[in-house]
Tab-separated table of C-alpha atoms in Angstrom:
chain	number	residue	atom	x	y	z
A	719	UNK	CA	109.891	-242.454	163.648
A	720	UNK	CA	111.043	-238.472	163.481
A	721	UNK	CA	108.164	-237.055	165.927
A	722	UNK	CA	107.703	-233.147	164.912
A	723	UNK	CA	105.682	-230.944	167.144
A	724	UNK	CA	103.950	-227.711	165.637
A	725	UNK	CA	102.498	-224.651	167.426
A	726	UNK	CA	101.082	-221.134	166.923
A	727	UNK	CA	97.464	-219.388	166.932
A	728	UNK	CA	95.570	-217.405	167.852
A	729	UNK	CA	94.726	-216.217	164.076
A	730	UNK	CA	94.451	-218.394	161.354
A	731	UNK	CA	97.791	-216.228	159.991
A	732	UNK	CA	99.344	-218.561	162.652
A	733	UNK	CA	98.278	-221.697	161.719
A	734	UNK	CA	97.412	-221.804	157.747
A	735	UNK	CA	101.054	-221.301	156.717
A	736	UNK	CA	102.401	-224.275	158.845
A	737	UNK	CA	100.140	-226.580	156.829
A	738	UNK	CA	102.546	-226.710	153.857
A	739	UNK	CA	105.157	-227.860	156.115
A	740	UNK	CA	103.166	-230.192	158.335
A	741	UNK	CA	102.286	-231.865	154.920
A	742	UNK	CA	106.087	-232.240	153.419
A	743	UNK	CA	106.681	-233.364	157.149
A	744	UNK	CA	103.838	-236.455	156.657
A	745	UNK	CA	104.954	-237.284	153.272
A	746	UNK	CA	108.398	-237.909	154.428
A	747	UNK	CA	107.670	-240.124	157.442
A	748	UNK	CA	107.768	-238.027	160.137
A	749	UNK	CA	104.967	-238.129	163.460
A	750	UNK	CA	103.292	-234.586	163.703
A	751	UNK	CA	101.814	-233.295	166.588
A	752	UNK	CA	99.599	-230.017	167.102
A	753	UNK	CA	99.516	-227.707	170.608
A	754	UNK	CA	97.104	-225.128	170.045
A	755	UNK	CA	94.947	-222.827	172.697
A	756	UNK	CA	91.561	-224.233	173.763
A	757	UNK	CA	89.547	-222.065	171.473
A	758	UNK	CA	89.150	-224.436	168.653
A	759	UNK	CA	90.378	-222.245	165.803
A	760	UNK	CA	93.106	-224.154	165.073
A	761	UNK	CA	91.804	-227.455	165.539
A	762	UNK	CA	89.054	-226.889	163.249
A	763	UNK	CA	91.730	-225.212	160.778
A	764	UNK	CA	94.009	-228.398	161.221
A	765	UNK	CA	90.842	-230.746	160.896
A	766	UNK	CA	91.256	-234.089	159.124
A	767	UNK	CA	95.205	-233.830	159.274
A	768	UNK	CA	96.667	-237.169	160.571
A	769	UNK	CA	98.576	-235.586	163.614
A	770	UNK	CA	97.822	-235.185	167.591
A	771	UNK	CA	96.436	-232.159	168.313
A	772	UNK	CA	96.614	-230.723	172.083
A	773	UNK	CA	95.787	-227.771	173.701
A	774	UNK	CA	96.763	-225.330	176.794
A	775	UNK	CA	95.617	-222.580	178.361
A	776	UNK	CA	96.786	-219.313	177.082
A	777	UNK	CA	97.309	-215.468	178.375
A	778	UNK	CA	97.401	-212.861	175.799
A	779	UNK	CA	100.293	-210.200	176.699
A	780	UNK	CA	98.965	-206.548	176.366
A	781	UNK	CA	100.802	-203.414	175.450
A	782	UNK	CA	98.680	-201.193	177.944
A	783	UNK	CA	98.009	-202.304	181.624
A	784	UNK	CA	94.914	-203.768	182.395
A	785	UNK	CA	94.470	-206.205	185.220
A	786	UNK	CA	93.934	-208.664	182.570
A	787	UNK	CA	97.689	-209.334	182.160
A	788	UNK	CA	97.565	-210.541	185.666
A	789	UNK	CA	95.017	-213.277	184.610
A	790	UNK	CA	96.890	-214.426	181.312
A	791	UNK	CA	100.314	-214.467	183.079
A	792	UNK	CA	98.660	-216.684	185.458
A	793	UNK	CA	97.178	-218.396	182.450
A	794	UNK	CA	100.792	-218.437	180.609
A	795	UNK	CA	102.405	-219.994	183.466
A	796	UNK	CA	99.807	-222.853	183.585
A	797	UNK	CA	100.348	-223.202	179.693
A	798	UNK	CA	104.355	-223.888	179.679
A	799	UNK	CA	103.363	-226.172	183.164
A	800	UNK	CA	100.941	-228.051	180.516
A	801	UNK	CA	103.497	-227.754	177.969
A	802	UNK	CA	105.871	-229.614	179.655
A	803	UNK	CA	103.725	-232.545	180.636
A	804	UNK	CA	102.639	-232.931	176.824
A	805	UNK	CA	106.599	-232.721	175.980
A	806	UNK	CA	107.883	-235.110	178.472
A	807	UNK	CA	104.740	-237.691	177.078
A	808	UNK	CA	105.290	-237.264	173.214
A	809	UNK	CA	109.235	-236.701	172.976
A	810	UNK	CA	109.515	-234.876	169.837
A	811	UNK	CA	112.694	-234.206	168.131
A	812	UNK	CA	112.232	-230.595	166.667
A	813	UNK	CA	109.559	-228.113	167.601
A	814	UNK	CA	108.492	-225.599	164.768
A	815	UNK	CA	106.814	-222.011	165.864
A	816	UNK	CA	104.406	-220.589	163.729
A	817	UNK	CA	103.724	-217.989	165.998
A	818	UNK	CA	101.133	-216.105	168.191
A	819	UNK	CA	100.446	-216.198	171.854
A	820	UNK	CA	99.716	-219.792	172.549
A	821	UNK	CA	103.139	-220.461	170.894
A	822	UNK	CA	105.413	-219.055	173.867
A	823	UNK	CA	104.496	-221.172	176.725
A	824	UNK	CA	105.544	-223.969	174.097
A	825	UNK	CA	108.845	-222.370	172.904
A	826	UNK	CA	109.760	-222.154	176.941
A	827	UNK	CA	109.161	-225.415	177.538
A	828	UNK	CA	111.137	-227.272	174.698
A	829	UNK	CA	114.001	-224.975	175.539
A	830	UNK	CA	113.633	-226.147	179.197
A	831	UNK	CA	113.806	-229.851	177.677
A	832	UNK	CA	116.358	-229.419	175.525
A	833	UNK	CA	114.669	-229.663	172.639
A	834	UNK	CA	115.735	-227.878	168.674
A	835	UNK	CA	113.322	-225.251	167.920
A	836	UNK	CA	112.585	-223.453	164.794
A	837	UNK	CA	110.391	-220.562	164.441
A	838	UNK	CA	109.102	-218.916	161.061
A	839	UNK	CA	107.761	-215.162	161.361
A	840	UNK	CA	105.567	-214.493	158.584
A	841	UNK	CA	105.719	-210.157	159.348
A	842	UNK	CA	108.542	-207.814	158.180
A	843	UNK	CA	109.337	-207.833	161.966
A	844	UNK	CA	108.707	-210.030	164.676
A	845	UNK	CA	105.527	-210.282	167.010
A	846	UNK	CA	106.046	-210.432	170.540
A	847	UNK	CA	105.302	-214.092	170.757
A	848	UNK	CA	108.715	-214.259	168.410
A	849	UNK	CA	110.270	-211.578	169.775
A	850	UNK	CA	110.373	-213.425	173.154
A	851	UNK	CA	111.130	-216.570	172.021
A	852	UNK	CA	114.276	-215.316	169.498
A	853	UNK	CA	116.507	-216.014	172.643
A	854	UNK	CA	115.628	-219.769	173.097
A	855	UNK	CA	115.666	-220.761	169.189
A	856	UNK	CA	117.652	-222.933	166.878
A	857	UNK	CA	116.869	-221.565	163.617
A	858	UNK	CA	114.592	-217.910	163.076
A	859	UNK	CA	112.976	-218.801	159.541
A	860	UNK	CA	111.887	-215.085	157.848
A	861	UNK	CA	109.836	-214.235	154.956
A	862	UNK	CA	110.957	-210.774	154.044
A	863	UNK	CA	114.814	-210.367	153.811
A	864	UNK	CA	116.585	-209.769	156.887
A	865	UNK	CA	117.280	-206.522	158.180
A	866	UNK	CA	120.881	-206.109	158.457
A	867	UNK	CA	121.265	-205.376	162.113
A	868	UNK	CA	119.461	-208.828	162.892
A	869	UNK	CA	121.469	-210.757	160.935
A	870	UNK	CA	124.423	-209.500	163.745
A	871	UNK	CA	122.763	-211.988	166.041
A	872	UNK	CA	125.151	-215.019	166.919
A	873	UNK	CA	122.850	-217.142	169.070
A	874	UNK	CA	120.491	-218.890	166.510
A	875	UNK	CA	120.616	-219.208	162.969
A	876	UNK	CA	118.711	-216.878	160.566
A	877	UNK	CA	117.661	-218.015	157.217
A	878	UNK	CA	115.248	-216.142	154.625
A	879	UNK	CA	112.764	-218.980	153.021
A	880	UNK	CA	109.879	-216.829	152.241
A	881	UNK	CA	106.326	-218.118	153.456
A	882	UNK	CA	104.726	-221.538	152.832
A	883	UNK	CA	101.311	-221.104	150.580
A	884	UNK	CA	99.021	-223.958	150.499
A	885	UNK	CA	98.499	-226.076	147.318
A	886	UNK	CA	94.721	-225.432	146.938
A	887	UNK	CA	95.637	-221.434	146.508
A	888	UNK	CA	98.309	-222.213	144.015
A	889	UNK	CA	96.053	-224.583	142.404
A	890	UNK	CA	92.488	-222.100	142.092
A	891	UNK	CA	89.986	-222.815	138.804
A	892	UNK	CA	88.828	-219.576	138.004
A	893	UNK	CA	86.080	-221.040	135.876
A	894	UNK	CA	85.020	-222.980	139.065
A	895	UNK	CA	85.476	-220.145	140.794
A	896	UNK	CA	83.094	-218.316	138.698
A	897	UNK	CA	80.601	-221.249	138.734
A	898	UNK	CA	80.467	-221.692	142.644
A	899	UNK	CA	79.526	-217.749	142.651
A	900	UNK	CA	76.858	-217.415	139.938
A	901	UNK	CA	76.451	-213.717	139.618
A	902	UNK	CA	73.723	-213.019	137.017
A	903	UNK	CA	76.193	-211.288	134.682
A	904	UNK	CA	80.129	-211.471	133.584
A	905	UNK	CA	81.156	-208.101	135.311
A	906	UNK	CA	84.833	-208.306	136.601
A	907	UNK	CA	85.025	-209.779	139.741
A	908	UNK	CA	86.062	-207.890	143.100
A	909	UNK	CA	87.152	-209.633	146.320
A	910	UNK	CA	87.376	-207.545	149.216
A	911	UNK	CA	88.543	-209.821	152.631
A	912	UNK	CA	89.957	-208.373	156.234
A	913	UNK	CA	91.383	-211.903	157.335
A	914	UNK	CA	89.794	-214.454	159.505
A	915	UNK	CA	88.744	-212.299	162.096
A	916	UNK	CA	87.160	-209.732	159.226
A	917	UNK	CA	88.123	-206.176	159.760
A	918	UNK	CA	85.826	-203.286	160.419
A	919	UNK	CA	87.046	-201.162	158.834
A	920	UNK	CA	86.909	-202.628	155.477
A	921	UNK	CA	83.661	-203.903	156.027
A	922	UNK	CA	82.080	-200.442	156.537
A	923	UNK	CA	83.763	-199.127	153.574
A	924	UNK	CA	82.535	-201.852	151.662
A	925	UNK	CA	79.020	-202.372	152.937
A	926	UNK	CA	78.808	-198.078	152.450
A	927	UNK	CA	80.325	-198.481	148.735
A	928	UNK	CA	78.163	-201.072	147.299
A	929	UNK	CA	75.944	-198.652	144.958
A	930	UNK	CA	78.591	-197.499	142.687
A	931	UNK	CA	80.670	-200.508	142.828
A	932	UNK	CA	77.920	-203.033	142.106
A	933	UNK	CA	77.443	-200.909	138.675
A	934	UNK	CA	80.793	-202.173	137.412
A	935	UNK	CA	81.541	-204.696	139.942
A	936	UNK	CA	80.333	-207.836	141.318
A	937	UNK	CA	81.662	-208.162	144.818
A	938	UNK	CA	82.977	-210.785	146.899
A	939	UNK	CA	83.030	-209.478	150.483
A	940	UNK	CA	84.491	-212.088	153.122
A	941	UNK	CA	83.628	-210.245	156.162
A	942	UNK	CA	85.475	-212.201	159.223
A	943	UNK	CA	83.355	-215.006	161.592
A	944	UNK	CA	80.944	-212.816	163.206
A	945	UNK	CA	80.275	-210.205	161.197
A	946	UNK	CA	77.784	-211.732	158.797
A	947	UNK	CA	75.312	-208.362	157.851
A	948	UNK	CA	71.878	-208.646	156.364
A	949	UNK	CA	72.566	-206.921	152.855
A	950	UNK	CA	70.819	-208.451	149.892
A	951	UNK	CA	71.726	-206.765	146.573
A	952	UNK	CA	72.192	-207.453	143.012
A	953	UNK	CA	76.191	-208.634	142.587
A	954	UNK	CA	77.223	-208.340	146.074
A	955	UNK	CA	77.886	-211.621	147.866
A	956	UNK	CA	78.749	-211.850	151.767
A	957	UNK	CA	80.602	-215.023	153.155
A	958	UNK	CA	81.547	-214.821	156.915
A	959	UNK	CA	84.819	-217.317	156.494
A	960	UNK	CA	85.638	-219.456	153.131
A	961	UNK	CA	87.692	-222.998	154.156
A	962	UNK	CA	86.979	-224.347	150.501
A	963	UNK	CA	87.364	-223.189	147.029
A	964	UNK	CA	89.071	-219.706	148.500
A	965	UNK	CA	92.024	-220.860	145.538
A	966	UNK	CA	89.204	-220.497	143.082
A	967	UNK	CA	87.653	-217.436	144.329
A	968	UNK	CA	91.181	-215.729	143.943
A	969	UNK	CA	91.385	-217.210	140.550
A	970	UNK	CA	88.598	-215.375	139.224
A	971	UNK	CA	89.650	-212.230	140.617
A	972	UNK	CA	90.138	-209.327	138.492
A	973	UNK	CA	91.246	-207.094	141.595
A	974	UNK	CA	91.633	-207.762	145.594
A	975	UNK	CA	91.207	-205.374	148.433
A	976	UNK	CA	92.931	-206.803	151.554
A	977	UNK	CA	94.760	-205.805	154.627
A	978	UNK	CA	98.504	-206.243	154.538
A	979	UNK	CA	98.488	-208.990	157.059
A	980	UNK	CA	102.051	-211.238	155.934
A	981	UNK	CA	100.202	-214.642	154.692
A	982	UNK	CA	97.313	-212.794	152.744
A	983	UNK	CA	99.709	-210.438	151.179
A	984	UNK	CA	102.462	-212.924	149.778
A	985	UNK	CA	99.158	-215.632	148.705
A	986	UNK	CA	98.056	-212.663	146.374
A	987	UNK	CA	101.455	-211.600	145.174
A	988	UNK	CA	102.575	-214.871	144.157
A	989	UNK	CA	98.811	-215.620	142.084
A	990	UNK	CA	99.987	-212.371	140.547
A	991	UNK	CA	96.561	-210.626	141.390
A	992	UNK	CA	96.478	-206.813	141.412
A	993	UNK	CA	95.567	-205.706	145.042
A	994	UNK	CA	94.399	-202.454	147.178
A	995	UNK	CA	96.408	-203.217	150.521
A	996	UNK	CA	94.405	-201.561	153.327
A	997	UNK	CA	97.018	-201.776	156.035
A	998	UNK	CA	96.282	-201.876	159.643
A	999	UNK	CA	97.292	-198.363	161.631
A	1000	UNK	CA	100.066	-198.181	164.309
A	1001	UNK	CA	96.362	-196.680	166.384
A	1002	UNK	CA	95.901	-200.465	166.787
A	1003	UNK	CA	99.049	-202.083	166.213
A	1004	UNK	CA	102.713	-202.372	165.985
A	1005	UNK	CA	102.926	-201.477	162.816
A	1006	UNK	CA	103.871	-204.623	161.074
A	1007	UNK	CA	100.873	-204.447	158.210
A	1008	UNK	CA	102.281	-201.030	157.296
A	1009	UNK	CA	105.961	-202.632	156.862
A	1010	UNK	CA	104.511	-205.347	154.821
A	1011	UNK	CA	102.814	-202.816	152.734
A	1012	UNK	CA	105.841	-200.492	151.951
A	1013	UNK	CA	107.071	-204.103	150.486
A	1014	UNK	CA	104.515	-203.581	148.053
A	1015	UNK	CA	104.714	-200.106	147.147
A	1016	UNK	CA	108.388	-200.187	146.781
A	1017	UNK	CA	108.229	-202.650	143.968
A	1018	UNK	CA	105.135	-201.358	142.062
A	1019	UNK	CA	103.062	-204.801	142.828
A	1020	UNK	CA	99.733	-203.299	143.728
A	1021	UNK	CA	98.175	-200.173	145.699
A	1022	UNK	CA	98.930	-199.274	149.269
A	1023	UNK	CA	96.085	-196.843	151.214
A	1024	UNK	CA	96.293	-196.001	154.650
A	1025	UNK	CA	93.097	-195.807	156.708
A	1026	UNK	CA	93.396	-192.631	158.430
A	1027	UNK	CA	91.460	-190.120	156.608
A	1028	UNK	CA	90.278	-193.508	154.173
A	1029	UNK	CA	86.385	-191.698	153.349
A	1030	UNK	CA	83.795	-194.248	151.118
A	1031	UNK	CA	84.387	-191.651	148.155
A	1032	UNK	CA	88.186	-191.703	148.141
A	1033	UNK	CA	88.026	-196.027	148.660
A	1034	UNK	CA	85.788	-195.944	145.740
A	1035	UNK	CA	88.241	-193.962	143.398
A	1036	UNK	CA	91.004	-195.685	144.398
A	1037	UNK	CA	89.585	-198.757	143.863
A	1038	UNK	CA	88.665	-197.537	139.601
A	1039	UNK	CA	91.671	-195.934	139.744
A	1040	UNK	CA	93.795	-199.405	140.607
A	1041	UNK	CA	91.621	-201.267	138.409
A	1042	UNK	CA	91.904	-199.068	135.346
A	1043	UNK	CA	95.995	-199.316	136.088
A	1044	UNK	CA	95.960	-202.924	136.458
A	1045	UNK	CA	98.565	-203.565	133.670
A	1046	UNK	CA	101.235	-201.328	135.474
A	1047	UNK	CA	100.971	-203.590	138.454
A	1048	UNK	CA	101.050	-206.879	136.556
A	1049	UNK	CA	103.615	-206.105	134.734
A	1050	UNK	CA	105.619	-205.423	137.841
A	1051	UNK	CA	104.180	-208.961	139.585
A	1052	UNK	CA	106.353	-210.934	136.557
A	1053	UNK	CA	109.563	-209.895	138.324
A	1054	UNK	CA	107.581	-211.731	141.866
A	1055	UNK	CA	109.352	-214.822	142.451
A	1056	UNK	CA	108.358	-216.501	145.370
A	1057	UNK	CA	110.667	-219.060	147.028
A	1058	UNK	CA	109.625	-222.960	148.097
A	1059	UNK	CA	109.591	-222.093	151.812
A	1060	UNK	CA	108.002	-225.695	152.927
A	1061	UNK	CA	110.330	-226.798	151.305
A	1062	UNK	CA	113.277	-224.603	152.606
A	1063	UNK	CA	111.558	-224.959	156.089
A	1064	UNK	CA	111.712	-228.625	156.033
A	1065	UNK	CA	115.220	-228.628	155.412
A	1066	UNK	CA	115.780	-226.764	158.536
A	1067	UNK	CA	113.636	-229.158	160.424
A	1068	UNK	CA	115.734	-231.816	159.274
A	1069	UNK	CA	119.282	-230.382	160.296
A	1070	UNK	CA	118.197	-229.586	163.540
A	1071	UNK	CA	116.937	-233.353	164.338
């Protein structure tokens, strides 16, 4: 039997899109096994799956210097030293690298053993994890089209397949949708999310916004484990983290505000909902969100803001003003033609075995 291992976490960004594949990858025959970190995210994301799931210790690399980096190098060592031990027992014939810190020591160790590795990267441009590991890969799977200067790169193959989206977001009931919710009345429905992790900043916005958007509004607000407020008000409903019916939620949706994270961004786009990308600044990352946004504005399919200088009044008029244009941006989403990328992905898997 074809043995298949899978890795990336940290976020569920670095797990949720590997399910696709994991689940073409059962269907066909094949052995799947999991290596995760230790905090249980991705187990509990990956739960009732039939595959192995592992886990290592992890070190998160920084971009400023903190003597923290000491401790996850020492960390990251001990993870490819684990990594190899789980490797040597289990044998598989491909490894596939979703990404995210835990993924390197992984990566590394498969390379040391020989073994065909794929990685997807679901960003306009790679993470570090990725960016590191681009010199010990088989095949670099993309969602955005390449940049031209990248596709220069003789050592490893390079193939656009778009990202995998799970079947239950494809398949949303927006009657059911509606039904699980139960506002008291049949305003249009807005979800606002920030991610698995939430987002602050959107949450403030949102939480500060409520009075004039609950007039024409009822409000979804998935706020990120952790951040569950106290707020009780007419059409405004607060879920920390939604692992079922989040298809039917987006159904019913008659506009989205969301950051520009990769997976988020091309879930909406291919359901064709009219969105309010909120990307993250370069204040707190590498700029990646931003890149995925200008995707976006380029081609008309929803509203970009940036958060710098973002005040409650201006999110609240940008959020009428999107709404009120929503036929502009649909009409745009038609020409959005996502690609199969499990199904792209899986062909990759299978040359490289």
């Amino acid at each position: 039997m074809k043995h298949l291992l899978v890795t990336g976490g940290g976020t569920a960004g670095h797990v949720l899109p590997a399910i696709p594949v994991i689940e073409k990858c059962l269907k066909a025959g094949w052995k799947v096994s999991f290596i995760g970190s230790r905090s249980g995210l991705e187990e509990t994301l990956l739960s009732g799956m039939e595959i192995s799931f592992f886990s290592i210790p992890t070190g998160k690399f920084r971009r400023y210097f903190t003597f923290k980096n000491a401790i996850d190098f020492f960390s990251f060592c001990l993870g490819i030293v684990n990594s190899l031990m789980i490797l040597i027992r289990i044998k598989p014939n491909v490894i596939f690298s979703k990404g995210g810190f835990v993924s390197l020591p992984v990566v590394i160790a498969g390379w040391l053993l020989r073994v065909p590795i794929l990685a997807h990267e679901s960003d306009s441009s790679p993470g570090l994890a990725n960016r590191v590991s681009l010199r010990f890969l088989s095949t670099y799977c993309t969602t955005f089209p390449v940049p031209s200067a990248m596709d220069k790169r003789p050592k490893y193959k390079i193939v656009n397949t778009g990202s995998p989206i799970r079947a239950e977001i494809l398949s949303g009931d927006a009657d059911r949708g509606r039904e699980l919710l139960d506002f008291p009345d049949n305003k249009p429905l807005l979800v606002v999310t920030g991610g698995s992790l939430g987002a602050k900043f959107l949450n403030d916005k949102i939480c500060q916004a409520l009075d004039p958007l609950t007039k024409d509004f009822n409000v979804l607000h998935v706020c990120g484990r952790g951040n569950l407020g106290s707020i009780s008000k007419s059409g405004y409903i607060q879920k920390e983290y939604v692992s079922e019916h989040w298809g039917d939620f987006l159904a019913a949706a008659d506009l989205v505000v969301s950051r520009a994270g990769a997976n988020a961004l091309l879930e909406l786009l291919s359901l064709k909902k009219v969105c309010i990308f909120v990307p993250l600044s370069r204040r707190v990352s590498r700029g990646d969100q931003i890149e995925n946004a200008h995707f976006v504005s380029t081609n008309n399919f929803g509203c970009v803001v940036q958060e710098e200088g973002l005040t409650v009044e201006l999110f609240v008029k940008e959020i009428f003003k999107t709404f009120s244009n929503r036929e502009m941006h649909q009409k745009a989403l038609i020409e959005f033609r996502p690609k199969d990328a499990s199904t792209l992905i899986y062909n990759e898997i299978v040359e490289l075995d």
